[in-house]
Short mmCIF file of C-alpha atoms and ligand atoms in Angstrom, two decimals:
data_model
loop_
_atom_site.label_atom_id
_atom_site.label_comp_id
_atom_site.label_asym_id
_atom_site.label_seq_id
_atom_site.Cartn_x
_atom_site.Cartn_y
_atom_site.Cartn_z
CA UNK A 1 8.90 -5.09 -20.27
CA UNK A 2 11.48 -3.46 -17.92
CA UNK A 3 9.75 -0.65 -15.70
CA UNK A 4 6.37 -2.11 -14.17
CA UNK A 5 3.86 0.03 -11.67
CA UNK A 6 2.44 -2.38 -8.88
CA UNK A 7 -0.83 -1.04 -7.24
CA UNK A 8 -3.35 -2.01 -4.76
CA UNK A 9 -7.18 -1.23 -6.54
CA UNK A 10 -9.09 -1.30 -3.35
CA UNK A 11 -8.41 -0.03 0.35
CA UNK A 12 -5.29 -1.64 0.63
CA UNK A 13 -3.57 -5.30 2.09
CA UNK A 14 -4.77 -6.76 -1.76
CA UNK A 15 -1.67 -8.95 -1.13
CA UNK A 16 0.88 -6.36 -3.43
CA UNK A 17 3.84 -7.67 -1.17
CA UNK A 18 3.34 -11.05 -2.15
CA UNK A 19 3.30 -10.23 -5.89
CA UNK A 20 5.77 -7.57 -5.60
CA UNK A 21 8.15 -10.49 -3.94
CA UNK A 22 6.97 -12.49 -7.20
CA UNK A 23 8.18 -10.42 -9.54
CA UNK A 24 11.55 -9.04 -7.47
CA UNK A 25 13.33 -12.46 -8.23
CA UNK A 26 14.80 -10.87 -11.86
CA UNK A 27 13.79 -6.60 -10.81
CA UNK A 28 17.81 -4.83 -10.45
CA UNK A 29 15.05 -1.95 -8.58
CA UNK A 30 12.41 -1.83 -6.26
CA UNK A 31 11.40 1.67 -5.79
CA UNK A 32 9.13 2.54 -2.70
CA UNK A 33 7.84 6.33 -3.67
CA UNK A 34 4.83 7.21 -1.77
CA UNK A 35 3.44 7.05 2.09
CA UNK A 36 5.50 5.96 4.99
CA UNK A 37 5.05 3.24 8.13
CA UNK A 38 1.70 3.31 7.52
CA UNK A 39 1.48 0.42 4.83
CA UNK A 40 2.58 -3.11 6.11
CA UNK A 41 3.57 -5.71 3.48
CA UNK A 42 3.61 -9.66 4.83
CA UNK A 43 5.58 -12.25 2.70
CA UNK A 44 6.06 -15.50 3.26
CA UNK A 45 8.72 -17.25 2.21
CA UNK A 46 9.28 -21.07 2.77
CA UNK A 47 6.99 -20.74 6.20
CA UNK A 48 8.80 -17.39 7.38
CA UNK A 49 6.97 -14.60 7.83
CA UNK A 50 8.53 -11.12 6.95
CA UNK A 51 6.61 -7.79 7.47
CA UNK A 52 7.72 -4.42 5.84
CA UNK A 53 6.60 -1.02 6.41
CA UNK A 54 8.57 1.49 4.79
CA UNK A 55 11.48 -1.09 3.20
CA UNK A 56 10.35 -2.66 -0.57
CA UNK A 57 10.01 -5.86 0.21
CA UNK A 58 11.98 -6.97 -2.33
CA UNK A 59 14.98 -6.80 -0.16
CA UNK A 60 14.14 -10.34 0.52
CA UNK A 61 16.15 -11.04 -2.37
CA UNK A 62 19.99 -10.28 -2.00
CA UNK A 63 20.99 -8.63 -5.34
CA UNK A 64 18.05 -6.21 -5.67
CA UNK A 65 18.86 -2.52 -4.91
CA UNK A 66 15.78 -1.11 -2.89
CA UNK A 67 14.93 2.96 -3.15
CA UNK A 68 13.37 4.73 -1.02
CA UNK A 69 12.24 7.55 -2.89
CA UNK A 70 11.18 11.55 -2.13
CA UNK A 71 7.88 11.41 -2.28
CA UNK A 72 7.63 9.10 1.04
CA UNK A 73 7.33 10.59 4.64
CA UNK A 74 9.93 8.89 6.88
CA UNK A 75 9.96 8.28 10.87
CA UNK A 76 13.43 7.93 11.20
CA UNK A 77 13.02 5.69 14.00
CA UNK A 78 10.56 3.53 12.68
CA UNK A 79 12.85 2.98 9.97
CA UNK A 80 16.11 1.98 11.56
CA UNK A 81 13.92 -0.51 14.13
CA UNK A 82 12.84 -1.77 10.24
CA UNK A 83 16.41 -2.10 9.31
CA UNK A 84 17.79 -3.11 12.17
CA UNK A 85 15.12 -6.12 12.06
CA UNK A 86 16.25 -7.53 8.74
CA UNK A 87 18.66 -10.44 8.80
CA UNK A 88 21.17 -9.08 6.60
CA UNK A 89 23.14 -5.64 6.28
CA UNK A 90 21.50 -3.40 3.81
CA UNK A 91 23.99 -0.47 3.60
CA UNK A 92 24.57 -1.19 -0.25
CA UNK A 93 21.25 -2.32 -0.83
CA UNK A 94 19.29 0.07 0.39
CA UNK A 95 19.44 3.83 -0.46
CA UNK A 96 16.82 6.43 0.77
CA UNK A 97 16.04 10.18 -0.44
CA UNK A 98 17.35 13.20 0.54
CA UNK A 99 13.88 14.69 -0.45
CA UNK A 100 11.32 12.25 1.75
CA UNK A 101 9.49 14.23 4.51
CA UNK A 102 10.69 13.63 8.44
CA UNK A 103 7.63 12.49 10.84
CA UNK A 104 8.19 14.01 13.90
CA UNK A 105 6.60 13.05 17.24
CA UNK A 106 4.58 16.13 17.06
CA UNK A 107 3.09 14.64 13.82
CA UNK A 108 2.07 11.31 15.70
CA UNK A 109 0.33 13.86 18.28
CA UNK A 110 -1.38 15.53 16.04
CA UNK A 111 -2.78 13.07 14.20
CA UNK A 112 -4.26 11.91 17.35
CA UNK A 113 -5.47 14.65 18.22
CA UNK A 114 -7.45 15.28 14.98
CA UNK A 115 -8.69 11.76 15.47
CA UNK A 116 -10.09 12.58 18.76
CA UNK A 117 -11.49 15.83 17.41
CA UNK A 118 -13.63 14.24 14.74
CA UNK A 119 -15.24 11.39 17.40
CA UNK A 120 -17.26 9.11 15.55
CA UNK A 121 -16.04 10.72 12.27
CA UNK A 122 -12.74 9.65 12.98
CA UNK A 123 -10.84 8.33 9.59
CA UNK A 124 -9.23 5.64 11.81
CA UNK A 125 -5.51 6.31 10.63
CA UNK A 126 -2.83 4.06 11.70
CA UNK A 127 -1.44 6.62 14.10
CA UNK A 128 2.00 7.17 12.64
CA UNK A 129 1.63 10.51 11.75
CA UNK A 130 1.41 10.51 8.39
CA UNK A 131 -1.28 13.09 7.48
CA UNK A 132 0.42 15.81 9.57
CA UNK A 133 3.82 15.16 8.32
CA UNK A 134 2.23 15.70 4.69
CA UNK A 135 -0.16 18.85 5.60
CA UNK A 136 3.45 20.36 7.04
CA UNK A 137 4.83 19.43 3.58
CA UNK A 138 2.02 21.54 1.64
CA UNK A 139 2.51 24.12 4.18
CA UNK A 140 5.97 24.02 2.98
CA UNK A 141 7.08 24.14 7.04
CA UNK A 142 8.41 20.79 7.08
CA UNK A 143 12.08 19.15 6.96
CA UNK A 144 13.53 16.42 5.09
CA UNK A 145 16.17 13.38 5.08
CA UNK A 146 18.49 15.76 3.62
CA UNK A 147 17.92 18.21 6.45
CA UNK A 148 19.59 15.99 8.68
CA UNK A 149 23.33 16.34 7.44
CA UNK A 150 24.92 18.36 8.35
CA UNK A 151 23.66 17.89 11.87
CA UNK A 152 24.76 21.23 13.34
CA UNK A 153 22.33 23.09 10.50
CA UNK A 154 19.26 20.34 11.48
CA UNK A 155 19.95 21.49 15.22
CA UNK A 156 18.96 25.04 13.82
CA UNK A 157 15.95 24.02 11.51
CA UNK A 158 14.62 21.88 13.72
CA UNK A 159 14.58 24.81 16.52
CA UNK A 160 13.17 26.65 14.38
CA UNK A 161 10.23 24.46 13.36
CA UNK A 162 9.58 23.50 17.12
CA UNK A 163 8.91 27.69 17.41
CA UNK A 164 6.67 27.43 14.53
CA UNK A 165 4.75 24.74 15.35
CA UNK A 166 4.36 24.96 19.03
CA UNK A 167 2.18 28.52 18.47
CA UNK A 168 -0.50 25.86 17.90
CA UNK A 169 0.40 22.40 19.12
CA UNK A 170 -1.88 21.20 22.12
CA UNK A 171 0.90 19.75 24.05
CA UNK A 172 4.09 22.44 22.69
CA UNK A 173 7.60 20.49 23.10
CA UNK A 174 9.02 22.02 25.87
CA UNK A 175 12.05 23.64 26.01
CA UNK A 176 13.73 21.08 28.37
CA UNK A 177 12.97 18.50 26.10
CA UNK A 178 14.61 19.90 23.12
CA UNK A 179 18.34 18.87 23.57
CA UNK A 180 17.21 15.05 24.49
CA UNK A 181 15.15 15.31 21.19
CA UNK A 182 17.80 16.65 19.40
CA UNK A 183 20.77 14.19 20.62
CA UNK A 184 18.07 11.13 19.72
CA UNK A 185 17.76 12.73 16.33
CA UNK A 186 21.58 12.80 15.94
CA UNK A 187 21.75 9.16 17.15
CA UNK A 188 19.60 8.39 14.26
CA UNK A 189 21.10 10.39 11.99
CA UNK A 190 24.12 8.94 12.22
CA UNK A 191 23.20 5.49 12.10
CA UNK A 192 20.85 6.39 8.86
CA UNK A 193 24.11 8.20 6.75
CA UNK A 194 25.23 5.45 5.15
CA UNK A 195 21.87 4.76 3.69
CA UNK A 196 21.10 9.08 2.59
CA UNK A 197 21.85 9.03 -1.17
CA UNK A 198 20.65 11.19 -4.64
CA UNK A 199 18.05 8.08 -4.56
CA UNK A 200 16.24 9.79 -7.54
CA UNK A 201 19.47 9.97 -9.54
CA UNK A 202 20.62 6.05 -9.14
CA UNK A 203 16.74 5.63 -10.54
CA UNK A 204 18.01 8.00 -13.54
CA UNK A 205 20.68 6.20 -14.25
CA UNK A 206 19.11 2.90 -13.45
CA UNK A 207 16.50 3.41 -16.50
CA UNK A 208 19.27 4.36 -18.95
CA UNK A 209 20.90 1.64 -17.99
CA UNK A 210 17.84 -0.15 -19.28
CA UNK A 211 17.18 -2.15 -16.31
CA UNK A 212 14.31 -4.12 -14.79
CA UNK A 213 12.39 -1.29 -12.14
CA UNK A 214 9.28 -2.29 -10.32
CA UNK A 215 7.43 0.64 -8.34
CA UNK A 216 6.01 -0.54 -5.84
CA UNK A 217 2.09 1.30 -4.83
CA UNK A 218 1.70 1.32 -0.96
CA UNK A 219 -1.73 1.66 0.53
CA UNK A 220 -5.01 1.17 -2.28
CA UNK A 221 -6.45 3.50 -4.72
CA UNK A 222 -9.45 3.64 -3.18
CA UNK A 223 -7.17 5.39 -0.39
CA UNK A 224 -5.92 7.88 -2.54
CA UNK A 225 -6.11 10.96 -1.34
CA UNK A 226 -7.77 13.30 -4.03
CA UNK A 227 -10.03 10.20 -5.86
CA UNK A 228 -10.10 7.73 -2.69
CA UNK A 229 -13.77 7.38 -0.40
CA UNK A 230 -12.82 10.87 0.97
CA UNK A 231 -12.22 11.66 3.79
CA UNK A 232 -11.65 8.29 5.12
CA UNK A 233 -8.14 7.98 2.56
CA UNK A 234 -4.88 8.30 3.43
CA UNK A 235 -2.56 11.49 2.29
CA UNK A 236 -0.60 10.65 -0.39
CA UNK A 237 -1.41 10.36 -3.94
CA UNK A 238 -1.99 5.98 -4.34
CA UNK A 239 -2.21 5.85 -8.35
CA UNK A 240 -0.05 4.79 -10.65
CA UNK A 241 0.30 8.72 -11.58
CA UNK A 242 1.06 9.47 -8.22
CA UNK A 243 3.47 6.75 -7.79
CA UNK A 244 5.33 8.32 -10.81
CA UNK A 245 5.24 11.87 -9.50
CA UNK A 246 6.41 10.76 -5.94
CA UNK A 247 9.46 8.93 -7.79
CA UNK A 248 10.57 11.83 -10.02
CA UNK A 249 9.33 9.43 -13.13
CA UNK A 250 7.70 10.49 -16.05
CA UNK A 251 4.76 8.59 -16.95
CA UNK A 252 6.36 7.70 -20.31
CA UNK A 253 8.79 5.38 -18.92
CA UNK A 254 6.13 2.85 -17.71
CA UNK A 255 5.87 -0.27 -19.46
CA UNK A 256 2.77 -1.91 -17.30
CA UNK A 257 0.55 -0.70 -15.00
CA UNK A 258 -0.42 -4.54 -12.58
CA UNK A 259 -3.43 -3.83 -10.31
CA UNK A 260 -3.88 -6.00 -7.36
CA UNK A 261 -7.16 -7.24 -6.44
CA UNK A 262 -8.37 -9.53 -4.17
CA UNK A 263 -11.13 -11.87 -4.94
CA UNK A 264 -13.77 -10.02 -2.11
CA UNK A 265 -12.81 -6.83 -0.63
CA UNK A 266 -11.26 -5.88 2.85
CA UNK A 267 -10.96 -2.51 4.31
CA UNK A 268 -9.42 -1.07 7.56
CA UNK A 269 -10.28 2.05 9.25
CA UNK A 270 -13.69 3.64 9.07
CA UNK A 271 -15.01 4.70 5.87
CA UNK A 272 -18.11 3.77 3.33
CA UNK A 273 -17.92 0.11 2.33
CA UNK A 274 -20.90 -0.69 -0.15
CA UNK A 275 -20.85 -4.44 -0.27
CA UNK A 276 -19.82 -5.08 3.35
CA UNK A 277 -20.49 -8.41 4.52
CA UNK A 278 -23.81 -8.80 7.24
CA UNK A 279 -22.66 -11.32 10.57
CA UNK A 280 -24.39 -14.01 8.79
CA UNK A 281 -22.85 -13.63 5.60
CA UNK A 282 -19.27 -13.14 7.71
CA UNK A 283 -19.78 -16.19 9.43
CA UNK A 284 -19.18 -18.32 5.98
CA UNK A 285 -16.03 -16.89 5.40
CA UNK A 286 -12.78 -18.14 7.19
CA UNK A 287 -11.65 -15.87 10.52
CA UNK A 288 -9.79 -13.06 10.32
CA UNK A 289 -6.61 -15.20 11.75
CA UNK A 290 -6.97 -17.88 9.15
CA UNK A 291 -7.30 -15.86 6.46
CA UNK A 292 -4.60 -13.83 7.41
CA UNK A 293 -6.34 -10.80 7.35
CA UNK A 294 -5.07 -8.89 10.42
CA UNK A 295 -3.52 -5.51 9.66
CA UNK A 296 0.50 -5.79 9.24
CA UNK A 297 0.86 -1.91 11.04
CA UNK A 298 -1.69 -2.05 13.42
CA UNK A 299 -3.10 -5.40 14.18
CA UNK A 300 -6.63 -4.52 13.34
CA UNK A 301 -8.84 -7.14 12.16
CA UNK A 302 -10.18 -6.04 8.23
CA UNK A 303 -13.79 -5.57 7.64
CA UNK A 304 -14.93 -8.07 5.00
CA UNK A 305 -17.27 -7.69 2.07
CA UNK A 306 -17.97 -9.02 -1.74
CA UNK A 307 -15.94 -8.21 -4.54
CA UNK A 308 -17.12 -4.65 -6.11
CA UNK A 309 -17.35 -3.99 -9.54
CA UNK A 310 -18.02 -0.52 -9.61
CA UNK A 311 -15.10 0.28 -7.70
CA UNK A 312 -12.70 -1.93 -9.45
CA UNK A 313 -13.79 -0.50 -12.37
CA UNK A 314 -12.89 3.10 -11.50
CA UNK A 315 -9.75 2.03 -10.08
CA UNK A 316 -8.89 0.39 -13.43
CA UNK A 317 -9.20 3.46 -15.58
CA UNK A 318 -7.59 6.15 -12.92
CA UNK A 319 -4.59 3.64 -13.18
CA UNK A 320 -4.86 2.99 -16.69
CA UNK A 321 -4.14 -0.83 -15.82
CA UNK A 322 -2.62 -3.32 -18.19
CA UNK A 323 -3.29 -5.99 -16.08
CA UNK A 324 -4.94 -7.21 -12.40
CA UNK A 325 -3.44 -9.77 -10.60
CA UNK A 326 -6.07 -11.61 -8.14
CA UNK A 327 -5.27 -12.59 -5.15
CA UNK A 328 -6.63 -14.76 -2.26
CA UNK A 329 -8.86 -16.79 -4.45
CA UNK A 330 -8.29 -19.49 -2.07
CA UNK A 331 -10.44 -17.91 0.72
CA UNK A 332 -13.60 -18.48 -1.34
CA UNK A 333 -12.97 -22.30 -2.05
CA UNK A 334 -15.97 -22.91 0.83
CA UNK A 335 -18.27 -21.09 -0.15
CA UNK A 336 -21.80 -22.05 -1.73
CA UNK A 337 -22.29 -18.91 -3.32
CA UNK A 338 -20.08 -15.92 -4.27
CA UNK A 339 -21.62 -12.82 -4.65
CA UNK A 340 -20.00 -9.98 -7.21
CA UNK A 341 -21.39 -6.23 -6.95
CA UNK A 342 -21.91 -5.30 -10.37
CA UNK A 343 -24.08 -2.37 -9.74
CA UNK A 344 -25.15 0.29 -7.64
CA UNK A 345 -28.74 1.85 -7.21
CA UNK A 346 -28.86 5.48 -6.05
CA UNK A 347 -31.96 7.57 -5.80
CA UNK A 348 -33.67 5.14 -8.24
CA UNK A 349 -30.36 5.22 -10.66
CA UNK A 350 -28.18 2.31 -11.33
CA UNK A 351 -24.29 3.32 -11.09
CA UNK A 352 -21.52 1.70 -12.91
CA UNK A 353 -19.06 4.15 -10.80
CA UNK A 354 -19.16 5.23 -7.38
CA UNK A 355 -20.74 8.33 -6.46
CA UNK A 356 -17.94 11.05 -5.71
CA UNK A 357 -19.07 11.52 -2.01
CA UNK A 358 -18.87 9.23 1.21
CA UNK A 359 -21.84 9.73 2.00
CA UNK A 360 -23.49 8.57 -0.76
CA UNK A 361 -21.08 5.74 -1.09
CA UNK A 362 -22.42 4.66 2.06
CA UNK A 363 -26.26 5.03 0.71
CA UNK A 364 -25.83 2.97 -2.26
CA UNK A 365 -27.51 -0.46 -2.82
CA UNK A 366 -25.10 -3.14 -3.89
CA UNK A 367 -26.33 -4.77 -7.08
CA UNK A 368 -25.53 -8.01 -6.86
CA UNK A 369 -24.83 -11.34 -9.33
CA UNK A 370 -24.70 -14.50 -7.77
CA UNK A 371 -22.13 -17.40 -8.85
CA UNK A 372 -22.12 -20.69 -7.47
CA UNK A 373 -19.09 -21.65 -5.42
CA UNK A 374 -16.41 -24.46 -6.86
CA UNK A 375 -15.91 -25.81 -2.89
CA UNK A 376 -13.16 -27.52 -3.83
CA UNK A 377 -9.85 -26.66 -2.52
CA UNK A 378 -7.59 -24.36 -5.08
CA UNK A 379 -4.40 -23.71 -2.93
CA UNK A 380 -2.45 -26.69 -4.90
CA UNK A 381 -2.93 -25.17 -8.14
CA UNK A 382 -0.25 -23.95 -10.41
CA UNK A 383 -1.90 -23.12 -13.42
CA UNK A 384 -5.47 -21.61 -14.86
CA UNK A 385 -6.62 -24.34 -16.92
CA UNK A 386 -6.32 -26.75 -13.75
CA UNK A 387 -9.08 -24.13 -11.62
CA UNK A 388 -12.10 -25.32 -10.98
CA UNK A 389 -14.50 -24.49 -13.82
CA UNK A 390 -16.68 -22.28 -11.54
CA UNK A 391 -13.66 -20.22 -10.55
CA UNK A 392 -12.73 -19.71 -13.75
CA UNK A 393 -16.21 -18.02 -14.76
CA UNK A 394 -15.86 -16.38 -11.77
CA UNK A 395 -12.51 -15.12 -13.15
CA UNK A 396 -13.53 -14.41 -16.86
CA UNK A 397 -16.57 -12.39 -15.47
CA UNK A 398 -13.94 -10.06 -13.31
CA UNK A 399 -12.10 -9.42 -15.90
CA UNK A 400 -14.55 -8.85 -18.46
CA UNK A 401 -16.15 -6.18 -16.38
CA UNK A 402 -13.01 -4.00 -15.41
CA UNK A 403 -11.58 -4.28 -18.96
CA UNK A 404 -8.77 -5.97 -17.91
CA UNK A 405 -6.95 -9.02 -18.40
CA UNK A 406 -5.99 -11.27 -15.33
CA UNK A 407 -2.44 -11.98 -15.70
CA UNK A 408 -1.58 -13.24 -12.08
CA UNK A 409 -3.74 -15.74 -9.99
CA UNK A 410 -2.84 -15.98 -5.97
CA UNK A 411 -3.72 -19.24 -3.96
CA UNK A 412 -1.99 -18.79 -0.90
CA UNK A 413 0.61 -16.38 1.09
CA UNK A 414 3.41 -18.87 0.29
CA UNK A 415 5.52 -17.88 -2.35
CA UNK A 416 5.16 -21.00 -4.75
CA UNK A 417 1.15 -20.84 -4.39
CA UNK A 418 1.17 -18.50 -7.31
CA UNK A 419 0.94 -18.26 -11.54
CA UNK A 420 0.36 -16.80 -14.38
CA UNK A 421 -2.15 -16.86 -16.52
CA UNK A 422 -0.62 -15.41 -20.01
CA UNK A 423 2.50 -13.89 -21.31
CA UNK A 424 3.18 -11.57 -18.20
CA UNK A 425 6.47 -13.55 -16.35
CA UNK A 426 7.46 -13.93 -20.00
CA UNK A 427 7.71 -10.61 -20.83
CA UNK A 428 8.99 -9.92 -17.31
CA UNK A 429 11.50 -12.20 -17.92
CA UNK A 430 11.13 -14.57 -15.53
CA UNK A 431 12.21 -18.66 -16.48
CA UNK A 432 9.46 -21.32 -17.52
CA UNK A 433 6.78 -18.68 -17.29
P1 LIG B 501 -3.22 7.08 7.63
O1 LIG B 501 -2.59 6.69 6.34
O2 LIG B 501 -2.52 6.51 8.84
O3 LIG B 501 -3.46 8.55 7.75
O4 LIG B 501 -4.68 6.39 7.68
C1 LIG B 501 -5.73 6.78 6.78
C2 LIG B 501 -6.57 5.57 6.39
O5 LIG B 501 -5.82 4.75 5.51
C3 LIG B 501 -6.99 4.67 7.55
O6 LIG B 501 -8.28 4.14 7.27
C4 LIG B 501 -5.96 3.57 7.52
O7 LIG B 501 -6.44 2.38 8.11
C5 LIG B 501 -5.77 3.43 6.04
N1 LIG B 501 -4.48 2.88 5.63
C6 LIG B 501 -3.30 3.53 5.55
N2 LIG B 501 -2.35 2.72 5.09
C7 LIG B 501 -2.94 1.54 4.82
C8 LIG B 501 -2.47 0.31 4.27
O8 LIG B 501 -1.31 0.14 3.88
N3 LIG B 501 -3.41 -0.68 4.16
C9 LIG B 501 -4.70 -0.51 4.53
N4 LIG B 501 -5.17 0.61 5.03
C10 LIG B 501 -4.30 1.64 5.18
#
């Protein structure tokens, strides 16, 4: 197994950082290919918390090369506050595309504005910009990483593109403004140089080389933008496909496609959310803080519900998954029962699928199977056969109704409170698996 897909199969924060980081210990490539600052990956390693954005986080480890590749849309001033963060110097480690997107502050403004706009419709974005930046892209208006050198020809194209756009921006850059943006722009330009590469090429050459490549999926598929809960999704393409297209990789040259689920669902933002959990069902589960589930990118508190079937079983088949990996199976250790949507009625129908529009999504009535809860705690557990039988039912039905086998369980954000469950870190090639 040498070139693996990782992707989230819900809305997103399943935990892919922490299994990403799992499987980066024996990767030569982490490849980054789609979205921007607006995914957050947390890791823990021995206590330490590290938070990426726009970085793989495999840069934790100090041999792995980490690509940044075209089909991502880059703030270049989020991402030197990212590298400028990490501990270590990344020039030779890190190498971003000449064909990723630039956000611009105009992009940020927008997306605010849009936001405002559509009031109590709002999609709740993270603010960074992101949809802009790509709607420029389809446009075909906008610039790129590449743009940037030489500087004297970016001074031009962004001029340019400041005309264009500020025919229709609410608040136009002015004028006056335009050589301070401009000399900030070649601040960061120069300080990102060393980093600018033909990212896609090394990639190229990487897989001829036959080496070990994991992609890593930002965001969730149920954020994707053509086959996510539309319009509350984000604007890149979050499949496995998409991650392919976004890295200039044919779909061939995958090997495994690893979904990451976690055992109930969280979302962020506004958006349909079938099996959303009521107060008094909330109240049983651990708080936001101690479950860790407060947004890496904007510090939002994720809205909480069951685990759903019918999703996850969409999910599955747009990704064509291999395998899931579950994650967070720890939080449920408390509870008397666990619930598992495994249906949905609609107009007097029972779905096995979601319904293609949000706002039937949001009229659906959860179907629901009820386990009992292990209530033991699980977070010291290093292999499958030591779970609690309950959990493990709880498991086999998961995986029996997405079609999927479970290859990797999660028990807790450290690094070590993870396993697998077959042949996966085997065939990955990682030691005593
Ligand atoms: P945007 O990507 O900032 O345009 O936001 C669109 C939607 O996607 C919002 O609901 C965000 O909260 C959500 N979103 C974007 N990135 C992530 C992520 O990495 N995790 C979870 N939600 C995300």
């Amino acid at each position: 197994m040498k070139r693996v897909i990782i992707v989230g199969t819900q809305w997103g924060d399943e935990g892919k950082g922490k299994i990403i980081d799992l499987l980066s210990s024996v990767a030569d490539l982490i490849v980054r290919s789609q979205g921007g600052n607006n995914a957050g990956h947390t890791v823990v390693v021995e206590g330490s918390i590290h938070k990426f954005h726009l970085i793989p986080s495999g840069i934790l480890y100090p041999k792995t090369l980490c690509l940044i590749t075209g089909g991502t849309v880059i703030d270049p001033f989020a991402l030197i506050e990212e590298i400028e963060n990490c501990t270590t110097s990344l020039i030779s480690r890190l190498k971003i595309s000449k064909y990723a997107h630039l956000i611009f502050p105009f992009h940020k403004e927008e997306d605010l504005q849009f936001e405002a706009i559509k009031g109590d419709k709002k999609v709740g974005t993270t603010g960074k910009g992101i949809g802009p930046c790509y709607a420029d892209r389809a446009l075909r208006l906008s610039l790129r990483m590449g743009d940037l050198y030489p500087f004297d020809r970016f001074r031009e194209k962004f001029k340019n593109l400041v005309k264009l756009k500020n025919g229709w921006l609410k608040k136009p850059v002015q004028q006056s403004d335009l050589d301070s943006l401009l000399a900030k722009y070649e601040q960061v330009a120069k300080k990102l140089e060393p980093f600018v590469a033909d990212a896609e090429e090394l990639l190229h050459e990487a897989i001829e080389r036959g080496e070990k490549i994991l992609f890593e999926g930002a965001h969730g598929s149920l954020l994707d933008l053509t086959y996510g809960t539309y319009p509350f999704v984000t604007s890149s393409s979050t499949l496995a496909a998409g991650v392919c297209a976004a890295a200039a990789v044919g779909p061939t040259l995958i090997d495994a496609v690893l979904g990451v689920t976690k055992a109930y669902t969280t979302r962020v933002g506004s958006g349909p959310f079938p099996t959303e959990l009521d107060f008094e069902e909330r109240a049983l589960f651990p708080g936001a803080k101690e479950a860790l589930e407060i947004g890496t990118t904007t510090g939002r508190e994720r809205r909480f519900g069951w685990l759903d079937l019918p999703l996850l079983r969409f999910t599955a088949r747009a990704n064509g998954l291999t395998h899931l990996a579950i994650t967070k199976l720890d939080i449920l250790d408390n509870l008397k029962e666990i619930k598992v949507c495994t249906g949905y009625e609609l107009d007097g129908a029972v779905l096995k699928t979601p319904p293609a529009s949000a706002e039937d999504l949001e009229r659906v009535k959860p179907v629901y199977k009820t386990f009992e809860g292990w209530n033991e705690p699980t977070c010291k557990i290093t292999s499958f056969e030591k779970l609690p039988a309950r959990a493990k039912e709880y498991l086999a039905f998961i995986a029996q109704e997405c079609g999927v086998p479970i290859e990797i369980i999660s028990v807790g954000p450290g690094r070590e409170q993870s396993f697998f469950v077959s042949e996966f870190g085997r065939l990955w090639g990682l030691q005593g698996c």
